[in-house]
PDB file of C-alpha atoms in Angstrom:
ATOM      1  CA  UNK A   1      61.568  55.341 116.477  1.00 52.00           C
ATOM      2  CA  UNK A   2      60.189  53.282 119.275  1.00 57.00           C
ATOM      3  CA  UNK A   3      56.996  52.057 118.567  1.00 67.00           C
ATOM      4  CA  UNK A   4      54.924  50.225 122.500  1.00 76.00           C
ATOM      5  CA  UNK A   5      54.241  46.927 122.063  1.00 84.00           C
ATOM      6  CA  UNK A   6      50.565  45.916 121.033  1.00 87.00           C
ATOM      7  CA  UNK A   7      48.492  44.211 123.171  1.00 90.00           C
ATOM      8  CA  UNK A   8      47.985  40.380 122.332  1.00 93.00           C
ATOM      9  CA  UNK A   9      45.179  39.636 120.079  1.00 95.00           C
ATOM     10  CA  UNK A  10      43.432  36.458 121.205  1.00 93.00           C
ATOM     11  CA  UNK A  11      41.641  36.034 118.149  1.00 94.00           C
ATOM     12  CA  UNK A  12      42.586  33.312 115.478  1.00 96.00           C
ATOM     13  CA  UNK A  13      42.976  35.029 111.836  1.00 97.00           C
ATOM     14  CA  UNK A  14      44.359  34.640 108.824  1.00 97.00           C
ATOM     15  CA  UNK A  15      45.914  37.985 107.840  1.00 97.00           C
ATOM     16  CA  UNK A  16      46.575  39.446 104.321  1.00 97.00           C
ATOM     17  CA  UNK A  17      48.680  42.258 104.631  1.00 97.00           C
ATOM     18  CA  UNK A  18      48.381  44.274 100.757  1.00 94.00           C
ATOM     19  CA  UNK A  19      50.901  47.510 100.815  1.00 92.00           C
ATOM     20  CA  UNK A  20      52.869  49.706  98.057  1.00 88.00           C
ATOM     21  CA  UNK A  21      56.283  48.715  97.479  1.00 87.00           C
ATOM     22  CA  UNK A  22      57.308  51.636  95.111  1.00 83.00           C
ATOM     23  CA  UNK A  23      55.822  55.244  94.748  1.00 84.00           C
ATOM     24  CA  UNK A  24      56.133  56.048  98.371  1.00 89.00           C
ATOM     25  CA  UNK A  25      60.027  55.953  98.655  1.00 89.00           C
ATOM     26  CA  UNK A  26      62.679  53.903 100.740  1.00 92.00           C
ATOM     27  CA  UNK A  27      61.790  55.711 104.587  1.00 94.00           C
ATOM     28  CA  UNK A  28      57.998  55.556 104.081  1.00 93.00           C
ATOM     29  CA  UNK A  29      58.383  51.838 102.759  1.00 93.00           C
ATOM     30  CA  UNK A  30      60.602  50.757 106.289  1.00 94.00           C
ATOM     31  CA  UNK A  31      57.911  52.926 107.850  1.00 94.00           C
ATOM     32  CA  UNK A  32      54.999  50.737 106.899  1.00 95.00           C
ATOM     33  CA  UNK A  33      57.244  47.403 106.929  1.00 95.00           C
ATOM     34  CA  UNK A  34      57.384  48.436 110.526  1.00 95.00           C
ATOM     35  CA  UNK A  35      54.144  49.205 111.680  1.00 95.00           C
ATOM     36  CA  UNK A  36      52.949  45.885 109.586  1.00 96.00           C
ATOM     37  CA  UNK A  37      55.343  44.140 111.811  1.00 96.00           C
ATOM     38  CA  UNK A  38      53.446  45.545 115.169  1.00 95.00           C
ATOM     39  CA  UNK A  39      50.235  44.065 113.673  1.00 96.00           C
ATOM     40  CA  UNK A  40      51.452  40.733 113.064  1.00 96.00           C
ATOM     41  CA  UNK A  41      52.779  40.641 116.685  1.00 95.00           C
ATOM     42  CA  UNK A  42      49.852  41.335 118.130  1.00 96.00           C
ATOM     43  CA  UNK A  43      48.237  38.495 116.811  1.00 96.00           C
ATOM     44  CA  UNK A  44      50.919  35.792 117.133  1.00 95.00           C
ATOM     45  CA  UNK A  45      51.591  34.064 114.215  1.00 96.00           C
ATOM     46  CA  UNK A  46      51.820  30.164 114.005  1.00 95.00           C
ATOM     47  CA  UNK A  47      50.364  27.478 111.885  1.00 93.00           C
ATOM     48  CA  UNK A  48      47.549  26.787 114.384  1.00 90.00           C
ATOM     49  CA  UNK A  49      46.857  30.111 115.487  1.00 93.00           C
ATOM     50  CA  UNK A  50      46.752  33.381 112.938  1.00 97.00           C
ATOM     51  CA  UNK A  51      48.613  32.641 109.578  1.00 97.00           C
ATOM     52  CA  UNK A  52      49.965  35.993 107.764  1.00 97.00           C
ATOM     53  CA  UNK A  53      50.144  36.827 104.199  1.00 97.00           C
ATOM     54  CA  UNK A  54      51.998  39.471 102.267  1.00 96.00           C
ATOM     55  CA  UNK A  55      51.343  40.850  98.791  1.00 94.00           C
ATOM     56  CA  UNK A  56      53.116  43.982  97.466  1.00 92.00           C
ATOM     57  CA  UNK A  57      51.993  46.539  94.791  1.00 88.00           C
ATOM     58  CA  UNK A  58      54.346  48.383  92.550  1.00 85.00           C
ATOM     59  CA  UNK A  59      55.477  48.913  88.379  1.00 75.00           C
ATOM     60  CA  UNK A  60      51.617  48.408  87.755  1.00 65.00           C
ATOM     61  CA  UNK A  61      52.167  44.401  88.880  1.00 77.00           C
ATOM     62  CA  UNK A  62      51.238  42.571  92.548  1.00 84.00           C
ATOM     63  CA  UNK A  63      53.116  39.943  94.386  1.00 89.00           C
ATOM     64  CA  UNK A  64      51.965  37.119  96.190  1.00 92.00           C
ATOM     65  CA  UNK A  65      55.467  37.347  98.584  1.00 93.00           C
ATOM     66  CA  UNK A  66      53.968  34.821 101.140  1.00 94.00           C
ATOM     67  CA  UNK A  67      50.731  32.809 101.319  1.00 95.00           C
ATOM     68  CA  UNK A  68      49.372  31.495 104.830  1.00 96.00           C
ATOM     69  CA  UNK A  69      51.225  28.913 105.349  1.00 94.00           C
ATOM     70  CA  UNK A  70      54.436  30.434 104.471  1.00 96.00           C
ATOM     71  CA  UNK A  71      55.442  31.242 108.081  1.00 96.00           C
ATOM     72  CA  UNK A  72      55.898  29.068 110.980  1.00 96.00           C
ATOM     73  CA  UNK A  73      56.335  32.247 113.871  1.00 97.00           C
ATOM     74  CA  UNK A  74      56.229  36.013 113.916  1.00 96.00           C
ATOM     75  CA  UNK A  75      59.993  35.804 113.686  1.00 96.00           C
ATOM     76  CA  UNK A  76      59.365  34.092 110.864  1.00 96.00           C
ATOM     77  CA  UNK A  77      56.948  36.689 109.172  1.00 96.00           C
ATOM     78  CA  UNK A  78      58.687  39.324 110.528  1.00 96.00           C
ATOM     79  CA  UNK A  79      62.332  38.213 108.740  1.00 96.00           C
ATOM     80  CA  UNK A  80      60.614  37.994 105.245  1.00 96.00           C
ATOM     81  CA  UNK A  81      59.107  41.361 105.528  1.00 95.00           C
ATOM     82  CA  UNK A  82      62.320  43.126 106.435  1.00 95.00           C
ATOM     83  CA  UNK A  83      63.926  41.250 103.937  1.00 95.00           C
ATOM     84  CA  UNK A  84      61.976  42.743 101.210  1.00 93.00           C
ATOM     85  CA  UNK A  85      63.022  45.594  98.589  1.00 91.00           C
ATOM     86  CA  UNK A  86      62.129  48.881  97.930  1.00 91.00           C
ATOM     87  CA  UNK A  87      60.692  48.948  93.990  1.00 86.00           C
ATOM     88  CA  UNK A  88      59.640  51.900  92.878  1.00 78.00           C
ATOM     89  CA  UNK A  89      56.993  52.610  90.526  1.00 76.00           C
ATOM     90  CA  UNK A  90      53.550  53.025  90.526  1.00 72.00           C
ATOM     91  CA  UNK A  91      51.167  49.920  91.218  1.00 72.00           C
ATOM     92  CA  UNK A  92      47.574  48.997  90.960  1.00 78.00           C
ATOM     93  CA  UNK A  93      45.749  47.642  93.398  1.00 85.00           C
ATOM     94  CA  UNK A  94      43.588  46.264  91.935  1.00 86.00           C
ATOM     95  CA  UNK A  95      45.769  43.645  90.698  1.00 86.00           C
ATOM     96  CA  UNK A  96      46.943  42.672  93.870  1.00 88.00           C
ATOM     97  CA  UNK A  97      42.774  42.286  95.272  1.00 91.00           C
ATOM     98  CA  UNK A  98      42.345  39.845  92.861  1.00 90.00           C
ATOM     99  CA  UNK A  99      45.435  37.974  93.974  1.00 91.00           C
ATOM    100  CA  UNK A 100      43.715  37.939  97.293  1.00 93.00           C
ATOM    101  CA  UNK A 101      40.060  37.012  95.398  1.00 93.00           C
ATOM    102  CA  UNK A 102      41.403  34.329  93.422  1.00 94.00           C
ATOM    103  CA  UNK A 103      44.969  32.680  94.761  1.00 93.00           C
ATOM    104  CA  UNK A 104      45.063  33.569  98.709  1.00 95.00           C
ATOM    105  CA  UNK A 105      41.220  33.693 100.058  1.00 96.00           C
ATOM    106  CA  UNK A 106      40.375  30.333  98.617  1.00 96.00           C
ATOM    107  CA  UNK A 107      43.149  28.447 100.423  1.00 95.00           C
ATOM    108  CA  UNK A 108      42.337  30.590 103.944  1.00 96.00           C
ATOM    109  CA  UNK A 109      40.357  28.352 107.006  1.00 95.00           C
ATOM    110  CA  UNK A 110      37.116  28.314 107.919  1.00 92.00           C
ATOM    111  CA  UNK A 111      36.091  29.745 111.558  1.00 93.00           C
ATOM    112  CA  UNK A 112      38.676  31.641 111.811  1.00 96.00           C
ATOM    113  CA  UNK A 113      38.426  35.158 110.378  1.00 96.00           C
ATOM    114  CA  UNK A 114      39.563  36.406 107.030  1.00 97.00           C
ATOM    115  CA  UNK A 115      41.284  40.062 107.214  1.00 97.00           C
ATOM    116  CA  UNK A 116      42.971  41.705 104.495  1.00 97.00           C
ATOM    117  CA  UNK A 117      44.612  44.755 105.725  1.00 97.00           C
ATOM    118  CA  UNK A 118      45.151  47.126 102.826  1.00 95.00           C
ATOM    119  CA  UNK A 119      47.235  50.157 102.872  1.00 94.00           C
ATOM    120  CA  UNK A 120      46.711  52.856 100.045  1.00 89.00           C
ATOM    121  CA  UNK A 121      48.553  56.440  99.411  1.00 84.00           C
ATOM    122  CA  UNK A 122      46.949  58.421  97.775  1.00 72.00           C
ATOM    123  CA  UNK A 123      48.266  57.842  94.350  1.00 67.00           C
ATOM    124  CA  UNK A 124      46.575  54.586  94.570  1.00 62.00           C
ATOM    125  CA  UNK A 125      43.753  56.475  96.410  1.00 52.00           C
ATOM    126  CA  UNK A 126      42.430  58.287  94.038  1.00 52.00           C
ATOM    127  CA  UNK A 127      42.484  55.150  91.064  1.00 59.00           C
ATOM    128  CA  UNK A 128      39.410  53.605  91.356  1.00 66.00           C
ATOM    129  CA  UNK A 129      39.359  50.504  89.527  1.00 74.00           C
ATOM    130  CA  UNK A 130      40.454  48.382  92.881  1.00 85.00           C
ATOM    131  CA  UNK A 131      37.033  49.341  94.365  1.00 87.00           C
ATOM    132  CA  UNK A 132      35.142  46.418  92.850  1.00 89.00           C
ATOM    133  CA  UNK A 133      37.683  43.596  93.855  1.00 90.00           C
ATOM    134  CA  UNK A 134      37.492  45.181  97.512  1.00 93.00           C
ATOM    135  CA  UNK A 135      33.646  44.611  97.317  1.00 92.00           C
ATOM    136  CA  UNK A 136      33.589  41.119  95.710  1.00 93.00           C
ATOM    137  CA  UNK A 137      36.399  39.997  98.627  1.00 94.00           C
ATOM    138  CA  UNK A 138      33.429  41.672 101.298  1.00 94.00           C
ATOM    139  CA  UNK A 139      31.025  39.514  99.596  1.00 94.00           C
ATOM    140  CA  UNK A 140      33.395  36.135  99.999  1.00 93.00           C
ATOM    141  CA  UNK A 141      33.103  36.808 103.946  1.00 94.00           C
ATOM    142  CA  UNK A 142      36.659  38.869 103.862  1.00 96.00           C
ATOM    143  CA  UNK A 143      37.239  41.829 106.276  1.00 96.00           C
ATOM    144  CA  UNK A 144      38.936  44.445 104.370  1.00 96.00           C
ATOM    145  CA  UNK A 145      40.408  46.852 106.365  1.00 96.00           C
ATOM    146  CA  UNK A 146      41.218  50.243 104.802  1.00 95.00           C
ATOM    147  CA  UNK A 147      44.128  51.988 105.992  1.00 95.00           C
ATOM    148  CA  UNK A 148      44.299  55.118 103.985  1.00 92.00           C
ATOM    149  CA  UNK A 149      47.422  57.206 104.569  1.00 93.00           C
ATOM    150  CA  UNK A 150      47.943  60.759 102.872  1.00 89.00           C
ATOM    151  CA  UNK A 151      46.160  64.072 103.072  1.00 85.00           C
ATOM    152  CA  UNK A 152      43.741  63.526  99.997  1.00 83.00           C
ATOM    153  CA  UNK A 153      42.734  60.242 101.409  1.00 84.00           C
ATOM    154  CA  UNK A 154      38.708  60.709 101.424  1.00 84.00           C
ATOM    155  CA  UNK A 155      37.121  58.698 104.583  1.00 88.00           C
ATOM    156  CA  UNK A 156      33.981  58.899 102.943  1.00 90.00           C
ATOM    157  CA  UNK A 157      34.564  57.015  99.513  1.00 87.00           C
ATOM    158  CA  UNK A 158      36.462  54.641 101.714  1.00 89.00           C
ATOM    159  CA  UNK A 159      33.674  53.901 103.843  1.00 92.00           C
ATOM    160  CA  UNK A 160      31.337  52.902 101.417  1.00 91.00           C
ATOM    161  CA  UNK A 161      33.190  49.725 100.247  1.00 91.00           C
ATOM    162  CA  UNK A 162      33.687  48.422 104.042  1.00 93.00           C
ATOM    163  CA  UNK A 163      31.527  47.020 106.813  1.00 92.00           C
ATOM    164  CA  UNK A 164      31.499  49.496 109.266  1.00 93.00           C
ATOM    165  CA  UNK A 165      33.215  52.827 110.285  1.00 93.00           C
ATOM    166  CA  UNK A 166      36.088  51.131 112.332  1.00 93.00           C
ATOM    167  CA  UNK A 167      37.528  49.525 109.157  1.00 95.00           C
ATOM    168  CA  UNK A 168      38.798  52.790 107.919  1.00 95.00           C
ATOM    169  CA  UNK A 169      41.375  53.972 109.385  1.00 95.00           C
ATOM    170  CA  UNK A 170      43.059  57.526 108.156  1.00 94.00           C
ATOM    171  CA  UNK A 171      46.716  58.395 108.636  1.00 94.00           C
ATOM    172  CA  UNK A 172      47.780  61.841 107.457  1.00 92.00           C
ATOM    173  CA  UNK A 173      51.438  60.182 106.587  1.00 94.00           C
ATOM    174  CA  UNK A 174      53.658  57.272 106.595  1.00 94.00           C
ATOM    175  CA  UNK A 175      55.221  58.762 109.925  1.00 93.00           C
ATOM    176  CA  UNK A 176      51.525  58.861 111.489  1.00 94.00           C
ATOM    177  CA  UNK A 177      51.277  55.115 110.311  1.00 94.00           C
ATOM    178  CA  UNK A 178      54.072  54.555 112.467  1.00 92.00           C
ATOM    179  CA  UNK A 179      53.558  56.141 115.276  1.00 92.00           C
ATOM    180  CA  UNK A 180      49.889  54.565 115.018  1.00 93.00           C
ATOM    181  CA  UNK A 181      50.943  50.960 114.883  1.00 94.00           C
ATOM    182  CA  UNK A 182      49.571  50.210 118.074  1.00 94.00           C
ATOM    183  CA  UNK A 183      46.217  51.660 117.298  1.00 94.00           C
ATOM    184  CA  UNK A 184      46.214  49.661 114.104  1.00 95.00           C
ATOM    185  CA  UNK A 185      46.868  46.383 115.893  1.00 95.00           C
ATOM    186  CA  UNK A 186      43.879  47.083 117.640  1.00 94.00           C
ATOM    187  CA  UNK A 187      42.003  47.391 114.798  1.00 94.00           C
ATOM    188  CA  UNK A 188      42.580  44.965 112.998  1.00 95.00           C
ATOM    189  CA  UNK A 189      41.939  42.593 116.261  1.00 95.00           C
ATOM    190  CA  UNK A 190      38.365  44.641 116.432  1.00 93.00           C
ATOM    191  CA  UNK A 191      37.912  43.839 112.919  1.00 93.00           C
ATOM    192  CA  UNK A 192      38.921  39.914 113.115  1.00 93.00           C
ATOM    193  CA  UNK A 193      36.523  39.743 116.704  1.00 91.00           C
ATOM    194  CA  UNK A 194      33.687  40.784 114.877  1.00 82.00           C
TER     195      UNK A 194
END
């Protein structure tokens, strides 16, 4: 699939990019790898400009894959995400938040913005216990951007943990993330400008 190029972001961020790698299966996890990778682009990432972070979910465990200053270009970033492994399993998110909270948040820069972009299926969707952690990152002056892909996702018990409607963003599948990778680069550059 061909997926347009996003339109620069000219904001400086540092990015945390939280996704599933298990209970969504092998085409859905390239799906998302890819559409994570249009994101990234759009923002340019470079020591001095926006830094990118990835943490992965799955077998009930998260990953801290790369912290911010992990990647030098979007080549870079962009080599370590395709290099990464479908898992399986189930995870909890929750987990991985407090990753963000406790190892990855604390070592992002001031004046530039903090974003964590979070992708949930519904499996995760409908477990509740990451709500808190996405609240206490809100509080710390993080951005959390929902992106909730799946047909139970509910907009409405998203919204309440977020700042404002544009940080929830609803994808009916994996394919729809794709095809919406563009639109989510913008997003998450509305969401870092703000």
């Amino acid at each position: 699939t061909l997926i347009s190029e996003p339109d620069p972001c000219d904001i400086s961020a540092d990015l945390a990019f939280i996704f599933p790698s298990g209970g969504i299966g092998q085409e859905n996890f390239l799906r998302q790898k890819t559409a994570i990778k249009t994101v990234a682009k759009s923002f340019g990432i470079s020591p001095r400009r926006s830094r990118a972070s990835i943490v992965t979910v799955s077998d009930s465990r998260a990953s801290l894959v790369a912290t911010f200053d992990a990647f030098s270009s979007t080549n870079e970033f962009e080599e370590s995400l395709s290099s990464l492994r479908y898992e399986g399993g189930q995870g909890d998110l929750s987990v991985a938040l407090k990753l963000l909270e406790e190892k990855l948040f604390p070592k992002a820069r001031e004046g530039v913005a903090n974003i964590a972009v979070v992708i949930l299926d519904d499996k995760v969707n409908r477990n509740g216990r990451w709500r808190d952690s996405v609240l206490s990152l809100r509080k710390k002056g993080v951005r959390v951007l929902l992106v909730g892909v799946g047909s139970k996702t509910d907009r409405s018990s998203l919204r309440t943990l977020v700042h404002s409607d544009a940080d929830v963003v609803i994808l009916d599948s994996f394919i729809g993330l794709l095809k919406n990778s563009v639109g989510l680069a913008k997003s998450t550059c509305d969401a870092a400008s703000k």
